Short mmCIF file of C-alpha atoms and ligand atoms in Angstrom, two decimals:
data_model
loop_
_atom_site.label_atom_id
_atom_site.label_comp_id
_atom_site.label_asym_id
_atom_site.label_seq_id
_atom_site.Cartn_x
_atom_site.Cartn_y
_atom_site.Cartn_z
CA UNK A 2 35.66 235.08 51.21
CA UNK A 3 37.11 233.40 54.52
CA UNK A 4 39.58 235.17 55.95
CA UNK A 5 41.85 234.56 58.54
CA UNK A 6 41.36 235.40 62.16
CA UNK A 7 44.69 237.85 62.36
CA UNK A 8 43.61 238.90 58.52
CA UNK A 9 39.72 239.27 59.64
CA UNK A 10 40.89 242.00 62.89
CA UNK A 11 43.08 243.59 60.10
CA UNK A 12 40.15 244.44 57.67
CA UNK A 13 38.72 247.65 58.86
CA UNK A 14 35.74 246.71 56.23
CA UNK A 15 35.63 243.69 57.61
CA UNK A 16 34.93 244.76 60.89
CA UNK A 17 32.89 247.50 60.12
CA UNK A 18 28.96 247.34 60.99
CA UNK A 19 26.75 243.83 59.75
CA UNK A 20 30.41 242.73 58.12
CA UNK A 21 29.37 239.01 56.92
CA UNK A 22 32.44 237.36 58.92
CA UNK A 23 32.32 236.80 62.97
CA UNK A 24 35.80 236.05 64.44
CA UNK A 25 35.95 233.12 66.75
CA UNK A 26 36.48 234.45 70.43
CA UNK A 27 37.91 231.00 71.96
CA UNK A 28 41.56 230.44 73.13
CA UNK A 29 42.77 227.54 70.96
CA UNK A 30 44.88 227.22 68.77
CA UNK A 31 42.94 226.81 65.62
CA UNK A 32 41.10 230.34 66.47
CA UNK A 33 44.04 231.67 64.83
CA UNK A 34 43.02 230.38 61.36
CA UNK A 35 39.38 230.69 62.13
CA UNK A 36 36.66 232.51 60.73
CA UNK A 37 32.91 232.03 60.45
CA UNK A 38 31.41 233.05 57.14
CA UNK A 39 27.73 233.77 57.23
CA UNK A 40 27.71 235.54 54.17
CA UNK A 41 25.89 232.42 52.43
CA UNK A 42 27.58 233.21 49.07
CA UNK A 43 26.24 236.85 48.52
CA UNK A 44 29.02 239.17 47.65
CA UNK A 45 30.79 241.56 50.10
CA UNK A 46 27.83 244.36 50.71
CA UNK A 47 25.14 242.77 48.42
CA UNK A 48 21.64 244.28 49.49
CA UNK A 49 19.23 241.03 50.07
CA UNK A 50 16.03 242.54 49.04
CA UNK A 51 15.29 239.01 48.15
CA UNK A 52 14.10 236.78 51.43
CA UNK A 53 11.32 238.84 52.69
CA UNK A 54 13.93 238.88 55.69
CA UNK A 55 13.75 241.64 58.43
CA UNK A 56 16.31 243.88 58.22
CA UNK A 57 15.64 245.57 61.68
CA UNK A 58 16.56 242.59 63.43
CA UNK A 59 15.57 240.26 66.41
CA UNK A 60 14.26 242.36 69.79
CA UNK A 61 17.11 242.74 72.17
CA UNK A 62 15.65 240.73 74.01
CA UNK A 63 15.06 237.77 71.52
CA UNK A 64 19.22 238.09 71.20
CA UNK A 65 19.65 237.89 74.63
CA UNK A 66 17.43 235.12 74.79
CA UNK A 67 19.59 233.34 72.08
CA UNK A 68 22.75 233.85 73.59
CA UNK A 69 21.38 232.61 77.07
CA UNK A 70 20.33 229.16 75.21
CA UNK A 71 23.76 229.02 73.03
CA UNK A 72 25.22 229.31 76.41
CA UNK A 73 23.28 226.05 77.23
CA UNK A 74 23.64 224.61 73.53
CA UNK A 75 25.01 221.36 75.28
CA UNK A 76 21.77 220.30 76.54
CA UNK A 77 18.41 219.66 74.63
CA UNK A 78 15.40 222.17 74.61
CA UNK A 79 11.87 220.97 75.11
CA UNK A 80 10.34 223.33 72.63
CA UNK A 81 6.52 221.70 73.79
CA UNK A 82 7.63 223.99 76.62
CA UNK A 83 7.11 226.95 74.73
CA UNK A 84 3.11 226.49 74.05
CA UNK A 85 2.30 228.08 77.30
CA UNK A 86 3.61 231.25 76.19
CA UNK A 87 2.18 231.43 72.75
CA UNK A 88 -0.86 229.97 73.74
CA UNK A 89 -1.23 232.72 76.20
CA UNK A 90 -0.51 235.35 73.32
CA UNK A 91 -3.11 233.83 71.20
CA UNK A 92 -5.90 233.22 74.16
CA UNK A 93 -6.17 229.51 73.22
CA UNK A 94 -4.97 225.81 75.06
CA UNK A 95 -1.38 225.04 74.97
CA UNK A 96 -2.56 221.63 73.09
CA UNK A 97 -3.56 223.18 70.15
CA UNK A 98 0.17 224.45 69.48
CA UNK A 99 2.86 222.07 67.84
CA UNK A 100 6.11 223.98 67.37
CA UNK A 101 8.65 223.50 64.11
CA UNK A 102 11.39 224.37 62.77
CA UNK A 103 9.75 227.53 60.97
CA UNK A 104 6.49 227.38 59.79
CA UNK A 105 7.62 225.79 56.89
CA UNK A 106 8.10 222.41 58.92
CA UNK A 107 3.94 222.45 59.68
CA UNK A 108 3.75 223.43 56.24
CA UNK A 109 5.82 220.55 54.46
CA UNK A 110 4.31 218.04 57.12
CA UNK A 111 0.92 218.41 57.09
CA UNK A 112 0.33 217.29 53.43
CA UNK A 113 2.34 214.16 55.00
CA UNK A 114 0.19 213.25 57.13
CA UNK A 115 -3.30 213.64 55.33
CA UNK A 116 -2.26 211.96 51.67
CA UNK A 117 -0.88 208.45 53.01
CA UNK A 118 -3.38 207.35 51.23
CA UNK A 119 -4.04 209.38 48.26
CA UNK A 120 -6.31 212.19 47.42
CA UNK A 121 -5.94 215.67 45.97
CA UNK A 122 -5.16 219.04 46.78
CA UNK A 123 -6.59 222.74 46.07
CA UNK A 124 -4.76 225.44 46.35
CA UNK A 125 -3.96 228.92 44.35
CA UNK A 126 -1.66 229.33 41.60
CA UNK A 127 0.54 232.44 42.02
CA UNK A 128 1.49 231.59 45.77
CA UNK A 129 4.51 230.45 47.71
CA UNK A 130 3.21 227.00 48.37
CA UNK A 131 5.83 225.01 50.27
CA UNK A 132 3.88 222.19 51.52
CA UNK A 133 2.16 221.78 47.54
CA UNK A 134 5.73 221.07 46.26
CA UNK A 135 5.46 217.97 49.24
CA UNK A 136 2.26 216.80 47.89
CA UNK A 137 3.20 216.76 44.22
CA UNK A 138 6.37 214.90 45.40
CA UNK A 139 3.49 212.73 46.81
CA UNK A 140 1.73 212.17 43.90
CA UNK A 141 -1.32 214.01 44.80
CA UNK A 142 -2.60 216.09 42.17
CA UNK A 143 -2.45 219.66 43.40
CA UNK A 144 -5.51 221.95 41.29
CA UNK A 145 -3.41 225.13 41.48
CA UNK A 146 -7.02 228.00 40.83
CA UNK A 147 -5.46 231.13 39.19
CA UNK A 148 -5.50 234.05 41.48
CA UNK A 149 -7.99 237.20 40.61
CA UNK A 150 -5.87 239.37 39.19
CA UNK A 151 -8.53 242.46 39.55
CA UNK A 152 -8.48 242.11 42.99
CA UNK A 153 -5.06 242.29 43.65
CA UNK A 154 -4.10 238.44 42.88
CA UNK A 155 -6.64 237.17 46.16
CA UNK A 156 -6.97 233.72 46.22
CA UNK A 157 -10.59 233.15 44.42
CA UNK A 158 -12.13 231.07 46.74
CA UNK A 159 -15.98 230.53 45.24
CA UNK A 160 -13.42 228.80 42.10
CA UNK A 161 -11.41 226.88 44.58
CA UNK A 162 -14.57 225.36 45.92
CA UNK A 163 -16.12 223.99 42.56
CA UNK A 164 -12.58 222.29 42.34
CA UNK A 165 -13.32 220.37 45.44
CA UNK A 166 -14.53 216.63 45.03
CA UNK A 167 -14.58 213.43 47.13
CA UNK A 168 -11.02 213.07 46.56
CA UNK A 169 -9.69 216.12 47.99
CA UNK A 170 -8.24 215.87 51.51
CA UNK A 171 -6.18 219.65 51.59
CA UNK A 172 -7.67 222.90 50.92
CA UNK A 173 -4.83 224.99 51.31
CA UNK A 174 -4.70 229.06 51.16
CA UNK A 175 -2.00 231.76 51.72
CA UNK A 176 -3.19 234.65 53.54
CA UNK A 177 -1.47 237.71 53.40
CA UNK A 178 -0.14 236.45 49.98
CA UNK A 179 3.42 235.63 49.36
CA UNK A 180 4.02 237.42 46.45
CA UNK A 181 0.69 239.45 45.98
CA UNK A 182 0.07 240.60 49.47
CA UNK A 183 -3.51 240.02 49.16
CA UNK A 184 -5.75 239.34 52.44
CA UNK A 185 -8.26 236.81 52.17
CA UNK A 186 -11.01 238.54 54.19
CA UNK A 187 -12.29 236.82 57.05
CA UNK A 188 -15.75 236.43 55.61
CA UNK A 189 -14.03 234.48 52.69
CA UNK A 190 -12.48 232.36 54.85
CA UNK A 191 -15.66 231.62 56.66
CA UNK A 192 -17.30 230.88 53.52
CA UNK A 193 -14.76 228.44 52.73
CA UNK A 194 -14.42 226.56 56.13
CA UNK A 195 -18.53 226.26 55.85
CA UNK A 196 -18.79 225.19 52.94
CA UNK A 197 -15.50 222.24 52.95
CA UNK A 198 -16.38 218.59 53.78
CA UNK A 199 -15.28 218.19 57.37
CA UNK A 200 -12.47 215.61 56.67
CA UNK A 201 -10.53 218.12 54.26
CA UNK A 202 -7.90 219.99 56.47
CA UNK A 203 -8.29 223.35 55.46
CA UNK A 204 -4.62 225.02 56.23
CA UNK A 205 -4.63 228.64 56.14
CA UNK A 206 -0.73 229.87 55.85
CA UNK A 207 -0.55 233.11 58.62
CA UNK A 208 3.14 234.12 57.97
CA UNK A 209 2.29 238.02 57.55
CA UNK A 210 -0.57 237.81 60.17
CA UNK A 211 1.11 239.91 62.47
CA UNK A 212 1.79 242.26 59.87
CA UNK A 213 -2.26 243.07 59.92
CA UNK A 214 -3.91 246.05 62.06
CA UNK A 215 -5.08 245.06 65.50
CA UNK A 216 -8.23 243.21 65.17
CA UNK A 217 -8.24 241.48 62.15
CA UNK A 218 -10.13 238.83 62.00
CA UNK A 219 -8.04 235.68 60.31
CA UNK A 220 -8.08 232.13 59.90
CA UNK A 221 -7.33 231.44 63.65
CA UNK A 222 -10.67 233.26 64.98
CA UNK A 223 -12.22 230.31 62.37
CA UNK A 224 -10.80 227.71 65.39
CA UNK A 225 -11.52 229.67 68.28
CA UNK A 226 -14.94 229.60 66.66
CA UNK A 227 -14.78 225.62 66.82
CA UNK A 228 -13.74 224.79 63.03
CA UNK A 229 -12.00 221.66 63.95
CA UNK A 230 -10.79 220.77 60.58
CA UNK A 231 -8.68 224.24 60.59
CA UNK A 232 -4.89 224.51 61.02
CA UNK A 233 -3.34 227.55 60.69
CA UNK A 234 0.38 228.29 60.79
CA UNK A 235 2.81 231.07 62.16
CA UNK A 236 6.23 232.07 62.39
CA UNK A 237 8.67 234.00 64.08
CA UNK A 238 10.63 234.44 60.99
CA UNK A 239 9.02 237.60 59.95
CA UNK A 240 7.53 240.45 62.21
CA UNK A 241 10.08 239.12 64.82
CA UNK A 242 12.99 239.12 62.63
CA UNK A 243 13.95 235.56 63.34
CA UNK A 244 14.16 233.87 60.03
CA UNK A 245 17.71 232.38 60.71
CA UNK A 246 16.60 231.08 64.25
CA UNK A 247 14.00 228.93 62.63
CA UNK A 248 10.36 228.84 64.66
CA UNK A 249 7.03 228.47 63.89
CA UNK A 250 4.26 226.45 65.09
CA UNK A 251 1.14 225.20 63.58
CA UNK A 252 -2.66 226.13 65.55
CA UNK A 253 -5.18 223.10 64.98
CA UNK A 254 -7.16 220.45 66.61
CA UNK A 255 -4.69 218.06 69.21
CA UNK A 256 -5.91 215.33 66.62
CA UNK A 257 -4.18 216.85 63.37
CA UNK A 258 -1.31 218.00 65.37
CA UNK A 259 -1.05 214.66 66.85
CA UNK A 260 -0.65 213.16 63.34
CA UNK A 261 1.31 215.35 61.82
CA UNK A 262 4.17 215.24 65.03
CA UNK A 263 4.11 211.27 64.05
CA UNK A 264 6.40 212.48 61.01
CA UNK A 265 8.10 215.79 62.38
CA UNK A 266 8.07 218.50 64.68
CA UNK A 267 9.45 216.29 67.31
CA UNK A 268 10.30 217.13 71.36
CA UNK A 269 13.54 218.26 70.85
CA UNK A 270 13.02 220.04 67.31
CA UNK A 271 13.56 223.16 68.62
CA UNK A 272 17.13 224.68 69.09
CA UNK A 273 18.17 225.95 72.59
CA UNK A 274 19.08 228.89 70.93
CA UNK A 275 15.67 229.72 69.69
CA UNK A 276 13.72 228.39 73.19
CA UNK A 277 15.31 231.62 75.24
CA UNK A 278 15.01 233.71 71.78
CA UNK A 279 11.03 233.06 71.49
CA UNK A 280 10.51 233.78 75.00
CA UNK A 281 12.30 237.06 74.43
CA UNK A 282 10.42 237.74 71.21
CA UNK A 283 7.00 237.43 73.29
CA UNK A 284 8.43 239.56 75.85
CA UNK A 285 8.78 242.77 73.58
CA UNK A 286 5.70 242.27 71.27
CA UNK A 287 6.40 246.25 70.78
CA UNK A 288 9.31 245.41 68.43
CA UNK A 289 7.35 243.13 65.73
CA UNK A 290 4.99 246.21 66.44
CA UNK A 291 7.98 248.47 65.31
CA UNK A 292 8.20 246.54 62.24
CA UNK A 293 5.14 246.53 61.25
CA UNK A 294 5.32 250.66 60.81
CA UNK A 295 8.73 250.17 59.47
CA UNK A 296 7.17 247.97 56.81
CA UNK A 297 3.81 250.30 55.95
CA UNK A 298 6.64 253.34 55.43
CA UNK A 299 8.48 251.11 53.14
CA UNK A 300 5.04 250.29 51.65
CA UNK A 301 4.05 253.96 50.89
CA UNK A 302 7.87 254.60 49.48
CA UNK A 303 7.75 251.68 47.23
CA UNK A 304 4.48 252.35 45.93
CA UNK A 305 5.09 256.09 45.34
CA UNK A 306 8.31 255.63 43.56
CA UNK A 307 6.51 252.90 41.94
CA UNK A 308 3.41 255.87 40.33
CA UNK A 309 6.23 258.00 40.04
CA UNK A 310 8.26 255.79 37.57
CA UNK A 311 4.90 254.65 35.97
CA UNK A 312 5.36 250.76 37.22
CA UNK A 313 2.43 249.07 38.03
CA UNK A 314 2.90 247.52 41.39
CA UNK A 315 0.84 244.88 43.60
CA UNK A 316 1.22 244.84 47.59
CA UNK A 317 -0.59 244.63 51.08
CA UNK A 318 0.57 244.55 53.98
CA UNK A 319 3.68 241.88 54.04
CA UNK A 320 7.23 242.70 53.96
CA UNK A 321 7.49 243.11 50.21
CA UNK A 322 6.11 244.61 46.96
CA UNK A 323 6.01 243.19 42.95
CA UNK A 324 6.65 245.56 40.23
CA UNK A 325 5.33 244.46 37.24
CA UNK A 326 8.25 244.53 34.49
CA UNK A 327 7.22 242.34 31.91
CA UNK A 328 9.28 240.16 29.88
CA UNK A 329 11.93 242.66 31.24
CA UNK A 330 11.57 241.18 34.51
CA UNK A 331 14.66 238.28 34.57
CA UNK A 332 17.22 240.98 32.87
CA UNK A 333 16.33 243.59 35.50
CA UNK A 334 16.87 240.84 37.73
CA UNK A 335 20.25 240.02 36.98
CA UNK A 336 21.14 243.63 36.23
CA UNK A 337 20.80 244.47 39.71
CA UNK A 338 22.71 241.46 41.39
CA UNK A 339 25.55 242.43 39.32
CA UNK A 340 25.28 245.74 41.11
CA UNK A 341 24.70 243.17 44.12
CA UNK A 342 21.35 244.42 44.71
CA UNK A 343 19.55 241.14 44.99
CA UNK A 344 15.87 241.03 44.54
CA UNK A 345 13.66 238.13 42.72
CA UNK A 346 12.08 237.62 39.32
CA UNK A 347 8.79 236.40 40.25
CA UNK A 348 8.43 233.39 37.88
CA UNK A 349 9.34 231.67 40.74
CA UNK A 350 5.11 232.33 42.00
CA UNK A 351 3.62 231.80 38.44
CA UNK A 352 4.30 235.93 38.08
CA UNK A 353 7.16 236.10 35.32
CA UNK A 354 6.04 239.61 34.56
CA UNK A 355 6.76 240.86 37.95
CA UNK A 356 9.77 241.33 40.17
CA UNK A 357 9.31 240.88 43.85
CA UNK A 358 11.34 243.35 46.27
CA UNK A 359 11.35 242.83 49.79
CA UNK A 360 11.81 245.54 51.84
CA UNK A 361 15.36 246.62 53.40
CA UNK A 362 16.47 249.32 55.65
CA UNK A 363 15.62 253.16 54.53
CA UNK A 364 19.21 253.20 52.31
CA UNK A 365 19.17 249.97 51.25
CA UNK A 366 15.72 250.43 49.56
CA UNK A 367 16.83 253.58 48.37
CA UNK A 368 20.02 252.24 46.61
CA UNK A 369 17.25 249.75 44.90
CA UNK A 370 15.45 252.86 43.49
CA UNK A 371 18.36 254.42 42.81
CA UNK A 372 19.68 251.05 40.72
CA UNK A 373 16.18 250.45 38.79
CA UNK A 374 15.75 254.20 37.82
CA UNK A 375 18.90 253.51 35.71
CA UNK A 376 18.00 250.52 34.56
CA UNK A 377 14.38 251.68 33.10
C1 PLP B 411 3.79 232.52 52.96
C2 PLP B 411 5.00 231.98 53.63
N1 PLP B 411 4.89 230.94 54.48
C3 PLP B 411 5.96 230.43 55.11
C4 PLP B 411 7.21 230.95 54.89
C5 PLP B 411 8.38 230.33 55.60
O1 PLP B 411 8.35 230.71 56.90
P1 PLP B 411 9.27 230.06 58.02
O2 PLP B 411 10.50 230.87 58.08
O3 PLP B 411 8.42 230.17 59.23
O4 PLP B 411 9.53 228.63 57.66
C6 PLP B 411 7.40 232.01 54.01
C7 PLP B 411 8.74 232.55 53.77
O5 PLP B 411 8.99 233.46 53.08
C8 PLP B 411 6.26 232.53 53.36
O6 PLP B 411 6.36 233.55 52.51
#
């Protein structure tokens, strides 16, 4: 629904809290007939359980951030400018940062620039792989290793290296899972990075990593370590609550980023917006903090209600938990968007017995419960 400006002031729904619609504030004329709707097709007061978004938000001081750049959106932002800072975070050089637009960018590019000229690629099965969808539009083959279901879907890596040959130029894990959760321990990861040829880029996909306790070890202590042929990527989309701003940056060698900002992630890729909201993000690292217990309390609720109703469930520590429905999973599905609770069948990540829910605010995950206890 777009509504008018003097209709959108009118609607006391409209304006109540997180209302989809933002009235434009300038003077001309057309502002009267204006309205900006951000409500990307979802109906009026849907629940999005279905993203792995963060519902508690950017840090007030990523916002202000934001609106400082949008205040600036006339000129371009050097997002290179950024590395500094995150390179500081992460105790490593500023060269071995490339932003992107997300994490996805790194993740869509990389498989660019290693298969020019052929070659394979391993990977898991029941995983969000957005850079294997690239490399099948490639023409690579991608050896997709089923996941070990006993141990919480983890990506079985001992199975993903007997897949390996002379042709294969990406070995390519997801760690915490997207949709299992699972952590691929450190040791795992070592095993893997020791045992691949050095000219296979081994890209370990970090988008929950700051969802993990203090002190886990993870695929970037592999390159502080000097694994050369590493790249590991991260995003602000998730414990920062910045999904819609778009960052993330890939960790690697100079060499591989070099190669893979020949075909993306380019000097001015990164939105004015998001250069002040990053530096604002890094400011108040005790806000993705704040998530982080937000999302283990939403873990232990989910699971409980999950015993409680008898549904087996699978999770770790990301933003979001499957319940395993079997063939009821696409009708539950579409049960609950009618009751505009949206949430996702996971078919999607090779898992059509399971529904994925990502975790809302306290009420919103409640109305879920509240929804599928009906629906059982
Ligand atoms: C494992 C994984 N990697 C990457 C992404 C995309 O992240 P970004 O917003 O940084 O592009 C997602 C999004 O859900 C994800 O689950």
């Amino acid at each position: 629904m777009i509504l008018s400006r003097r209709q959108f002031f009118k609607s006391s729904a409209a304006t109540a809290a997180a209302a989809p619609l933002v009235a434009f504030a300038g003077t001309c004329d057309a502002a009267e007939n204006f309205a900006i709707d951000i409500s990307m097709g979802n109906p009026e007061g849907a629940i999005r359980l279905n993203f792995n978004e963060n519902a508690l938000g950017p840090s007030p001081l990523a916002i202000e951030g934001a609106k400082a750049g949008v205040e600036q959106g006339y000129r371009y932002a050097l997002g290179g400018m950024l590395r500094p800072l995150i390179a500081e975070h992460h105790g490593i050089e500023a060269d071995w940062i490339l932003m992107g637009t997300g994490s996805t960018e790194l993740q869509r590019l990389a498989p660019v620039s290693v298969l020019k000229e052929g070659g394979n690629v391993v990977s898991g099965y029941e995983t969000w792989g957005g850079g294997l969808v690239v490399a099948e539009h490639m023409g690579a083959e991608v050896k997709r290793v089923p996941l070990i279901s006993e141990r919480g879907y983890a990506f079985d890596i001992p199975a993903m290296l007997n897949e390996v040959d002379a042709d294969t130029k990406i070995f390519l894990i997801v760690t915490p899972n997207n949709p299992t959760g699972a952590l691929t321990p450190y040791e795992d990861l070592k095993m893997a990075a020791d045992a691949l040829p050095k000219d296979v880029l081994f890209i370990i996909d970090e988008a929950y990593a700051d969802y993990l306790p203090d002190g886990t070890k993870t695929g970037l202590d592999l390159i502080k370590e000097g694994y050369e042929n590493v790249l590991v990527t991260r995003t602000f989309s998730k414990a920062h609550a910045m999904a819609g701003l778009r960052s993330g940056y890939g960790i690697a060698h100079p060499d591989i980023l070099r190669e893979i900002a020949k075909y993306g992630c380019g000097p001015a890729a990164t939105s004015i917006a998001v250069f002040g909201a990053v530096q604002g993000a890094l400011a108040d690292l005790e806000h993705a903090r704040k998530s982080r217990t937000h999302v283990e309390n939403c873990r232990s609720y989910f699971e409980g209600q999950a015993a409680a109703l008898g549904v087996t469930s699978v999770s770790g520590v990301p933003p979001f938990i499957l319940y395993e429905m079997g063939d009821r999973s696409a009708e539950i599905v579409s049960a609950l968007r009618e009751r505009k609770i949206l949430i996702n069948h996971a078919q999607t990540w090779n898992l059509p017995n399971h529904i994925r829910i990502s975790y809302g605010l306290e009420h919103e995950n409640e109305k879920f419960i509240e929804a599928f206890k009906e629906l059982l």
